[in-house]
Amino acid sequence: MSSWLDYTINGLIVGNVYALVAVGLALIFGVSRLINFAQGSIYLVGAYIGWVAVVQLHTPLPLTIIVVAVAAALVGLVIERFGLRPLQNSVRIAPLLATIGISFVLDQLVMLTFSPNPRALPSQLPDVRFQIGGGTIGPLDLLIAGVGITSALLLFVFLRYSKLGWAVRATAQDRDAAMQMGVDVNRVNQAVFGIAAALGGVSGMLVGMYYNQIDTAMSLQATLKGVVAEVVGGAGNVPGAVIGSLLLGLVESYGVAVFGTSYRNLFAFLLLVVVLVLRPNGLFASARQAPPEPLTGTFIAPSRPVRIPRWALLVAAAAFAILPLFPVSFYVLQTLINAWLLGMLALSLTLVAGTIGQVSLGHAALLAIGAYTSALLSLGFAVPVGLSIIGGGLMSAALGTALISPSFRLRGHYVSIATLAIGEIVSLVILNWESVTRGPIGISGIPPLSLFGYDLISPNSIYWFSLVVMIVLALLQARLLGSHLGRSFRAIRDDDIAARAYGLSLNRYKSLAFIFGGFAAGVSGGIAAHLYSYINHETFNTQQSILALTVVILGGLGNVVGAIVGSVALVGLPELFRIAAEYRILIYGIVLLLLVRFRPQGLLGTM
Amino acid sequence: MAEHTTMLSLRGLTRRFGGLTAVDAIDLDLARGGLVSIIGPNGAGKTTLFNLVTGLDRPDAGVVRFEGQDITGLSPERLAAEGIARTFQLGRVFGNLSVMDNVLIGAHTRLRAVKPAVPVIGPLLELGLALLRPASVKAEEERLREEVKAIFARFGERLLPRIDQPAYSLSYANRRRVEIARALALKPRLLLLDEPTAGMNPTETAEMQALVAELKAEGLTILLIEHKLEMVMRLSDRVIVMDEGKKIAEGPGEQVRKDPKVIEAYLGHGLSGTAEQESAA
Ligand SMILES: Nc1ncnc2c1ncn2[C@@H]1O[C@H](COP(=O)(O)OP(=O)(O)OP(=O)(O)O)[C@@H](O)[C@H]1O
Ligand SMILES: [Mg+2]
């Protein structure tokens, strides 16, 4: 009995922390209809600033809180001014991509500055616990509750009684009307980003103290949890975000009580998917949404794709095909094999995100499904490796489509959230479903690639195999784009309302896009499993999803040749310049930001 | 009016947005081959009414009947397949698609060879056929392209030279034309036009008026929203006037035009106080 009270207290305290993140997300969504994927990075920055203050500067607790809040707010202001304000008049997808890029840049900067190793963040509070009822509560719990309640009160007073707060509320209600009434939207955005960042930073510091540990993996988790809480409460709804956070904290805490710690996140993401599917406007929104009215063709940057003559493509393919006949180093071949595998993933993502406009952030999950399926088929059922890879592709197509299908009626940024959550769910299921996936141990001893009974072990044969598979997938995709499905997919991307009015079923065509794309990604994962011979639940992670997204934007959304060019560029150039691994993700993040700002149509143009 | 000649009939159609009743108990009958216009000041609820008829929005009360069948609340995909096509007031072309592809989307509901009506595995067959492209699929695509070119020809030289250009590069007037071409490609039984001449100069408006007259002469059933009264008077069998969601007048154009309630509605917005008193008298 007593432990239930403890779990309740724990749930409420954790919920309080989520609330600090989620309220910021809700404020930002309210005024700019943007899900700020960098919110978790600010939380991370806050935790590390707290560490510097406590451990190196020995500041007293109240000063620590103020230092963290002010420094985090400054980061928020910089993000708003230099990351997002220049994108005000650009396409709908741009700010979303920018916050993703900013998040990766910030996380990597923290990691490069402080090393990825976890650090202890002492709480500066006495280590005592008070008995209340059947449970106990410590001073840190009280501090977190106090900070949460104080912030809520301050925010309420600000929004309710200050002039700027009134402007924030007016903008959230109707941006255009607010602008006509003379509200300075830039100042509103600034205020909102500053407040959101201060809250997020303090929250990161408190969590660091709560667990007495901080590390760079906190960022993505915080973004995810904040987004879950915010969406549960209704995007843009500030009080809803608080309630959603407390609810999330409780659901997690009770889930952990019943099923164990490794299920904590699974519950969070299942809650998200259930809410997205059943009540996409949150638990507290009125049941029916007004029909949306987006403007035409503003989702992706309009451009004329660069037409590459057929002979040039043939020459390029032939040149890459005969490359191993020349005395090139193993290292070059290895790099290009990686590019071809990434190319298959990028083909998949450019179809899903570019052609039909569903910006997936969990695409690596499709790799994982393909890899596990192919590995288990070949190990457990002695299926020949070539066939098992096709099996992996089919499983990825079927399962990936089934998992995402409840989210087909979501629009815009919500699709990205849902795919991110589904990606996490897949990875958590792999981790927890030990009887099938061997859980955290992973699968080792996966047989090497083989075709018709011949093992493909030499670098040359692996190179040719992956090149041919990628080219076949690319040709199929090009053929698909030239059919009525190509124009149907693109029509849905450009204006799903008009598409429906002309008889295009969103479920049907989004399914077909995910089936086709899922197959390509699953095949890529399958091949990778047999190349690596060992995989676990972390082999295919969010970083690969973001890398693939950067490749796709670099090449041009929906552009088949662009996906391949982008893969070669992003895999090859860092190798060429011998850039150390820890700087690569930073560079990908910066590339993404620069592209969104200066060449949103990518190198070869959107299709 | 006999049942079999009525193509569209609305009874008590109502849609509320919070406290605002955007469409308030509207009744309307449209005979096969007829052309009824809906006029009314800005915000009268005309576009909302179109959304209710085409399934993009669902009514809070009331019934929509099409060819005698209750179609209230059916999805827009279903209604497109039934032969209802519309254009959008704001011009919703597919910006990154070529003009040709935009209009081919209009013919989507008429695809047969590539979209066999097989349950469950139908979508997979469609994927397979799109990739394999057997002769029947190629022939169908070719036939639709020819039909679409014939539709372009109705717009003179306005669209023909631009069929390979992306729609975002078109002028505003040409986007409206693409919308109408796309609607015609559906071979609709009922066509709903939402302000087809908005933003057009007098020459362009006259062209559009001639086209709509031609479509009417060909027997197409049309529901038209239009602010340009000149065009409404010439084309309509009947005119319905809406204001603040309600139908305030209905009848032949000339009669409606002289109706004091209509004059008040048009004048009333902007100088409400005085106009209200005048008409009350
Ligand atoms: N999705 C919505 N949510 C809330 N209110 C809406 C919505 N759509 C329309 N309205 C309101 O309903 C009323 C009718 O709008 P509607 O667009 O149907 O008018 P209209 O007659 O087409 O006007 P116009 O001539 O300007 O096109 C307006 O007051 C409008 O603000
Ligand atoms: Mg209108």
Tab-separated table of N, CA, C and O in Angstrom, chain A residues 288 291 293-294 296 300-304 476 479-480 482-485 487-488 490-491 493-495 497-505 508-509 512 515-516, chain B residues 15 56 58 60 76-77 80 86 90-97 104-106 108-109 111 114-115 122-123 126-127 130-133 141 166 168 182-183 186:
chain	number	residue	atom	x	y	z
A	288	ARG	N	-14.914	18.319	-32.112
A	288	ARG	CA	-14.771	18.422	-33.557
A	288	ARG	C	-13.932	19.623	-33.944
A	288	ARG	O	-14.138	20.734	-33.487
A	291	PRO	N	-12.701	22.596	-40.100
A	291	PRO	CA	-11.929	22.121	-41.245
A	291	PRO	C	-10.753	23.047	-41.519
A	291	PRO	O	-10.918	24.258	-41.538
A	293	GLU	N	-7.635	24.984	-43.380
A	293	GLU	CA	-7.563	25.625	-44.685
A	293	GLU	C	-6.145	26.099	-45.011
A	293	GLU	O	-5.838	27.282	-44.909
A	294	PRO	N	-5.257	25.167	-45.363
A	294	PRO	CA	-3.901	25.572	-45.690
A	294	PRO	C	-3.865	26.219	-47.069
A	294	PRO	O	-4.789	26.056	-47.855
A	296	THR	N	-2.143	26.776	-50.841
A	296	THR	CA	-1.748	25.768	-51.818
A	296	THR	C	-0.234	25.609	-51.907
A	296	THR	O	0.499	26.587	-51.979
A	300	ILE	N	6.294	22.073	-49.330
A	300	ILE	CA	7.703	22.004	-49.694
A	300	ILE	C	8.029	23.142	-50.640
A	300	ILE	O	7.149	23.721	-51.252
A	301	ALA	N	9.308	23.430	-50.724
A	301	ALA	CA	9.737	24.547	-51.550
A	301	ALA	C	9.452	24.233	-53.014
A	301	ALA	O	9.851	23.189	-53.511
A	302	PRO	N	8.736	25.127	-53.695
A	302	PRO	CA	8.517	24.882	-55.114
A	302	PRO	C	9.819	25.052	-55.884
A	302	PRO	O	10.609	25.939	-55.587
A	303	SER	N	10.063	24.172	-56.809
A	303	SER	CA	11.280	24.327	-57.611
A	303	SER	C	11.126	23.470	-58.845
A	303	SER	O	10.274	22.604	-58.911
A	304	ARG	N	11.940	23.741	-59.806
A	304	ARG	CA	11.981	22.860	-60.965
A	304	ARG	C	13.143	21.913	-60.768
A	304	ARG	O	14.279	22.348	-60.640
A	476	LEU	N	12.858	1.090	-59.835
A	476	LEU	CA	11.454	0.811	-59.513
A	476	LEU	C	10.752	2.074	-59.028
A	476	LEU	O	9.626	2.374	-59.417
A	479	ARG	N	10.021	4.461	-61.737
A	479	ARG	CA	8.878	3.985	-62.516
A	479	ARG	C	7.565	4.279	-61.792
A	479	ARG	O	6.577	4.690	-62.394
A	480	LEU	N	7.609	4.091	-60.479
A	480	LEU	CA	6.421	4.393	-59.668
A	480	LEU	C	6.048	5.871	-59.802
A	480	LEU	O	4.885	6.220	-59.979
A	482	GLY	N	6.577	7.820	-62.188
A	482	GLY	CA	6.066	8.137	-63.511
A	482	GLY	C	4.654	7.621	-63.749
A	482	GLY	O	4.057	7.906	-64.781
A	483	SER	N	4.108	6.867	-62.788
A	483	SER	CA	2.766	6.312	-62.983
A	483	SER	C	1.722	7.245	-62.375
A	483	SER	O	2.055	8.289	-61.826
A	484	HIS	N	0.458	6.838	-62.439
A	484	HIS	CA	-0.586	7.668	-61.832
A	484	HIS	C	-0.382	7.764	-60.322
A	484	HIS	O	-0.838	8.713	-59.698
A	485	LEU	N	0.332	6.790	-59.735
A	485	LEU	CA	0.564	6.859	-58.294
A	485	LEU	C	1.492	8.011	-57.950
A	485	LEU	O	1.331	8.663	-56.923
A	487	ARG	N	1.735	10.943	-59.396
A	487	ARG	CA	1.016	12.218	-59.305
A	487	ARG	C	0.020	12.201	-58.161
A	487	ARG	O	-0.226	13.234	-57.529
A	488	SER	N	-0.536	11.019	-57.853
A	488	SER	CA	-1.491	10.963	-56.737
A	488	SER	C	-0.786	11.260	-55.409
A	488	SER	O	-1.287	12.022	-54.589
A	490	ARG	N	1.933	12.975	-54.955
A	490	ARG	CA	2.360	14.379	-54.886
A	490	ARG	C	1.162	15.300	-54.682
A	490	ARG	O	1.273	16.343	-54.026
A	491	ALA	N	0.029	14.919	-55.247
A	491	ALA	CA	-1.173	15.735	-55.044
A	491	ALA	C	-1.563	15.727	-53.573
A	491	ALA	O	-1.897	16.766	-52.999
A	493	ARG	N	0.401	15.322	-51.077
A	493	ARG	CA	1.372	16.157	-50.371
A	493	ARG	C	1.040	17.640	-50.526
A	493	ARG	O	1.046	18.394	-49.559
A	494	ASP	N	0.733	18.055	-51.735
A	494	ASP	CA	0.531	19.485	-51.972
A	494	ASP	C	-0.754	19.999	-51.337
A	494	ASP	O	-0.794	21.126	-50.853
A	495	ASP	N	-1.812	19.220	-51.358
A	495	ASP	CA	-3.074	19.681	-50.788
A	495	ASP	C	-3.969	18.469	-50.557
A	495	ASP	O	-4.661	18.017	-51.466
A	497	ILE	N	-6.657	18.172	-48.886
A	497	ILE	CA	-8.102	18.442	-48.950
A	497	ILE	C	-8.579	18.385	-50.403
A	497	ILE	O	-9.548	17.694	-50.740
A	498	ALA	N	-7.862	19.095	-51.271
A	498	ALA	CA	-8.257	19.068	-52.679
A	498	ALA	C	-8.129	17.648	-53.227
A	498	ALA	O	-8.953	17.199	-54.025
A	499	ALA	N	-7.103	16.923	-52.783
A	499	ALA	CA	-6.929	15.550	-53.266
A	499	ALA	C	-8.127	14.696	-52.881
A	499	ALA	O	-8.654	13.941	-53.699
A	500	ARG	N	-8.581	14.849	-51.639
A	500	ARG	CA	-9.753	14.061	-51.222
A	500	ARG	C	-10.973	14.450	-52.032
A	500	ARG	O	-11.775	13.597	-52.406
A	501	ALA	N	-11.109	15.738	-52.292
A	501	ALA	CA	-12.272	16.188	-53.057
A	501	ALA	C	-12.262	15.597	-54.464
A	501	ALA	O	-13.280	15.600	-55.145
A	502	TYR	N	-11.129	15.114	-54.915
A	502	TYR	CA	-11.071	14.468	-56.229
A	502	TYR	C	-10.929	12.954	-56.119
A	502	TYR	O	-10.441	12.300	-57.046
A	503	GLY	N	-11.317	12.424	-54.969
A	503	GLY	CA	-11.483	10.980	-54.869
A	503	GLY	C	-10.248	10.220	-54.425
A	503	GLY	O	-10.224	8.995	-54.476
A	504	LEU	N	-9.196	10.911	-54.003
A	504	LEU	CA	-7.999	10.197	-53.561
A	504	LEU	C	-8.143	9.849	-52.079
A	504	LEU	O	-8.222	10.739	-51.238
A	505	SER	N	-8.154	8.573	-51.778
A	505	SER	CA	-8.246	8.150	-50.395
A	505	SER	C	-6.870	8.259	-49.744
A	505	SER	O	-5.898	7.673	-50.208
A	508	ARG	N	-5.452	4.869	-48.434
A	508	ARG	CA	-4.992	3.971	-49.481
A	508	ARG	C	-3.620	4.388	-50.000
A	508	ARG	O	-2.693	3.582	-50.064
A	509	TYR	N	-3.472	5.659	-50.314
A	509	TYR	CA	-2.216	6.060	-50.968
A	509	TYR	C	-1.071	6.236	-49.983
A	509	TYR	O	0.083	5.964	-50.320
A	512	LEU	N	0.158	2.752	-49.568
A	512	LEU	CA	0.983	2.282	-50.690
A	512	LEU	C	2.378	2.892	-50.634
A	512	LEU	O	3.375	2.217	-50.892
A	515	ILE	N	4.224	1.120	-47.921
A	515	ILE	CA	4.554	-0.252	-48.301
A	515	ILE	C	5.778	-0.256	-49.203
A	515	ILE	O	6.752	-0.982	-48.978
A	516	PHE	N	5.752	0.592	-50.221
A	516	PHE	CA	6.879	0.634	-51.156
A	516	PHE	C	8.141	1.110	-50.432
A	516	PHE	O	9.210	0.494	-50.536
B	15	ARG	N	-24.893	24.356	-39.998
B	15	ARG	CA	-23.543	24.134	-39.475
B	15	ARG	C	-23.202	25.277	-38.530
B	15	ARG	O	-23.306	26.449	-38.901
B	56	LEU	N	-16.543	17.860	-47.261
B	56	LEU	CA	-15.344	18.337	-46.572
B	56	LEU	C	-15.666	18.775	-45.153
B	56	LEU	O	-14.779	18.960	-44.337
B	58	ARG	N	-19.041	18.402	-42.053
B	58	ARG	CA	-20.277	17.682	-41.779
B	58	ARG	C	-21.292	18.592	-41.115
B	58	ARG	O	-20.940	19.357	-40.221
B	60	ASP	N	-24.357	19.953	-38.743
B	60	ASP	CA	-24.875	19.639	-37.409
B	60	ASP	C	-26.311	19.147	-37.502
B	60	ASP	O	-26.773	18.424	-36.624
B	76	PRO	N	-15.596	12.971	-48.766
B	76	PRO	CA	-15.403	13.633	-50.058
B	76	PRO	C	-14.956	12.659	-51.152
B	76	PRO	O	-15.360	12.810	-52.310
B	77	GLU	N	-14.165	11.635	-50.777
B	77	GLU	CA	-13.732	10.655	-51.785
B	77	GLU	C	-14.940	9.960	-52.406
B	77	GLU	O	-15.031	9.794	-53.618
B	80	ALA	N	-16.886	12.321	-54.650
B	80	ALA	CA	-16.219	12.519	-55.942
B	80	ALA	C	-16.527	11.336	-56.855
B	80	ALA	O	-16.832	11.507	-58.037
B	86	ARG	N	-15.974	20.018	-57.523
B	86	ARG	CA	-16.068	21.414	-57.098
B	86	ARG	C	-14.767	22.143	-57.378
B	86	ARG	O	-13.715	21.533	-57.555
B	90	LEU	N	-10.363	29.767	-52.889
B	90	LEU	CA	-8.993	30.274	-52.784
B	90	LEU	C	-8.085	29.705	-53.861
B	90	LEU	O	-6.929	30.076	-53.958
B	91	GLY	N	-8.585	28.786	-54.654
B	91	GLY	CA	-7.748	28.222	-55.705
B	91	GLY	C	-6.796	27.190	-55.152
B	91	GLY	O	-5.669	27.497	-54.776
B	92	ARG	N	-7.245	25.962	-55.048
B	92	ARG	CA	-6.386	24.928	-54.478
B	92	ARG	C	-5.866	24.023	-55.578
B	92	ARG	O	-6.262	22.877	-55.693
B	93	VAL	N	-4.965	24.530	-56.376
B	93	VAL	CA	-4.299	23.654	-57.341
B	93	VAL	C	-3.152	22.962	-56.617
B	93	VAL	O	-2.734	23.382	-55.543
B	94	PHE	N	-2.643	21.896	-57.211
B	94	PHE	CA	-1.478	21.216	-56.632
B	94	PHE	C	-0.236	21.920	-57.173
B	94	PHE	O	0.166	21.719	-58.314
B	95	GLY	N	0.374	22.760	-56.322
B	95	GLY	CA	1.381	23.699	-56.791
B	95	GLY	C	2.557	23.079	-57.516
B	95	GLY	O	3.039	23.621	-58.505
B	96	ASN	N	3.033	21.938	-57.035
B	96	ASN	CA	4.241	21.357	-57.628
B	96	ASN	C	3.946	20.382	-58.760
B	96	ASN	O	4.868	19.838	-59.354
B	97	LEU	N	2.661	20.161	-59.050
B	97	LEU	CA	2.325	19.281	-60.171
B	97	LEU	C	2.198	20.111	-61.441
B	97	LEU	O	1.804	21.280	-61.393
B	104	LEU	N	-5.185	15.716	-64.669
B	104	LEU	CA	-5.315	14.251	-64.643
B	104	LEU	C	-5.804	13.768	-63.280
B	104	LEU	O	-6.529	12.770	-63.192
B	105	ILE	N	-5.409	14.461	-62.204
B	105	ILE	CA	-5.941	14.091	-60.886
B	105	ILE	C	-7.458	14.196	-60.908
B	105	ILE	O	-8.164	13.395	-60.281
B	106	GLY	N	-7.968	15.171	-61.657
B	106	GLY	CA	-9.418	15.292	-61.778
B	106	GLY	C	-10.057	14.033	-62.334
B	106	GLY	O	-11.191	13.699	-61.997
B	108	HIS	N	-9.093	11.063	-61.733
B	108	HIS	CA	-8.701	9.920	-60.910
B	108	HIS	C	-9.845	8.937	-60.680
B	108	HIS	O	-9.652	7.721	-60.741
B	109	THR	N	-11.048	9.474	-60.415
B	109	THR	CA	-12.159	8.568	-60.093
B	109	THR	C	-12.571	7.747	-61.315
B	109	THR	O	-13.347	6.812	-61.188
B	111	LEU	N	-10.362	6.193	-63.290
B	111	LEU	CA	-9.385	5.147	-63.588
B	111	LEU	C	-10.019	3.782	-63.344
B	111	LEU	O	-10.616	3.559	-62.292
B	114	VAL	N	-6.185	0.495	-64.120
B	114	VAL	CA	-5.078	0.454	-63.171
B	114	VAL	C	-5.593	0.332	-61.738
B	114	VAL	O	-4.822	0.146	-60.810
B	115	LYS	N	-6.900	0.437	-61.587
B	115	LYS	CA	-7.474	0.451	-60.239
B	115	LYS	C	-8.628	-0.529	-60.195
B	115	LYS	O	-9.776	-0.135	-60.025
B	122	GLY	N	-7.062	-4.910	-53.559
B	122	GLY	CA	-7.145	-3.877	-54.597
B	122	GLY	C	-5.971	-2.913	-54.608
B	122	GLY	O	-5.337	-2.715	-55.645
B	123	PRO	N	-5.634	-2.328	-53.440
B	123	PRO	CA	-4.517	-1.383	-53.431
B	123	PRO	C	-3.197	-2.019	-53.890
B	123	PRO	O	-2.418	-1.380	-54.610
B	126	GLU	N	-3.176	-2.316	-57.506
B	126	GLU	CA	-2.956	-1.001	-58.112
B	126	GLU	C	-1.460	-0.691	-58.147
B	126	GLU	O	-0.939	-0.209	-59.160
B	127	LEU	N	-0.768	-0.993	-57.047
B	127	LEU	CA	0.675	-0.770	-57.000
B	127	LEU	C	1.377	-1.609	-58.069
B	127	LEU	O	2.219	-1.106	-58.826
B	130	ALA	N	0.648	-0.303	-61.539
B	130	ALA	CA	1.330	0.964	-61.800
B	130	ALA	C	2.790	0.699	-62.167
B	130	ALA	O	3.376	1.413	-62.984
B	131	LEU	N	3.391	-0.320	-61.550
B	131	LEU	CA	4.798	-0.613	-61.832
B	131	LEU	C	4.950	-1.391	-63.147
B	131	LEU	O	5.867	-1.144	-63.932
B	132	LEU	N	4.052	-2.342	-63.382
B	132	LEU	CA	4.181	-3.188	-64.582
B	132	LEU	C	3.682	-2.493	-65.840
B	132	LEU	O	4.234	-2.682	-66.925
B	133	ARG	N	2.632	-1.737	-65.676
B	133	ARG	CA	2.004	-1.012	-66.781
B	133	ARG	C	1.729	-1.880	-68.003
B	133	ARG	O	2.378	-1.708	-69.049
B	141	GLU	N	-4.289	5.468	-69.720
B	141	GLU	CA	-3.586	6.721	-69.423
B	141	GLU	C	-3.563	7.618	-70.675
B	141	GLU	O	-3.790	8.820	-70.611
B	166	PRO	N	4.792	23.780	-63.896
B	166	PRO	CA	4.202	23.534	-62.568
B	166	PRO	C	3.121	24.573	-62.278
B	166	PRO	O	3.237	25.732	-62.684
B	168	TYR	N	2.332	26.160	-59.684
B	168	TYR	CA	2.652	27.333	-58.874
B	168	TYR	C	3.118	28.506	-59.719
B	168	TYR	O	3.080	29.648	-59.294
B	182	ARG	N	-9.783	20.757	-64.021
B	182	ARG	CA	-9.671	19.569	-63.175
B	182	ARG	C	-11.062	19.044	-62.820
B	182	ARG	O	-11.312	17.839	-62.857
B	183	ALA	N	-11.977	19.969	-62.509
B	183	ALA	CA	-13.338	19.545	-62.174
B	183	ALA	C	-14.010	18.894	-63.383
B	183	ALA	O	-14.708	17.887	-63.246
B	186	LEU	N	-13.310	15.201	-64.162
B	186	LEU	CA	-14.017	14.183	-63.390
B	186	LEU	C	-15.289	13.726	-64.122
B	186	LEU	O	-15.926	12.768	-63.723
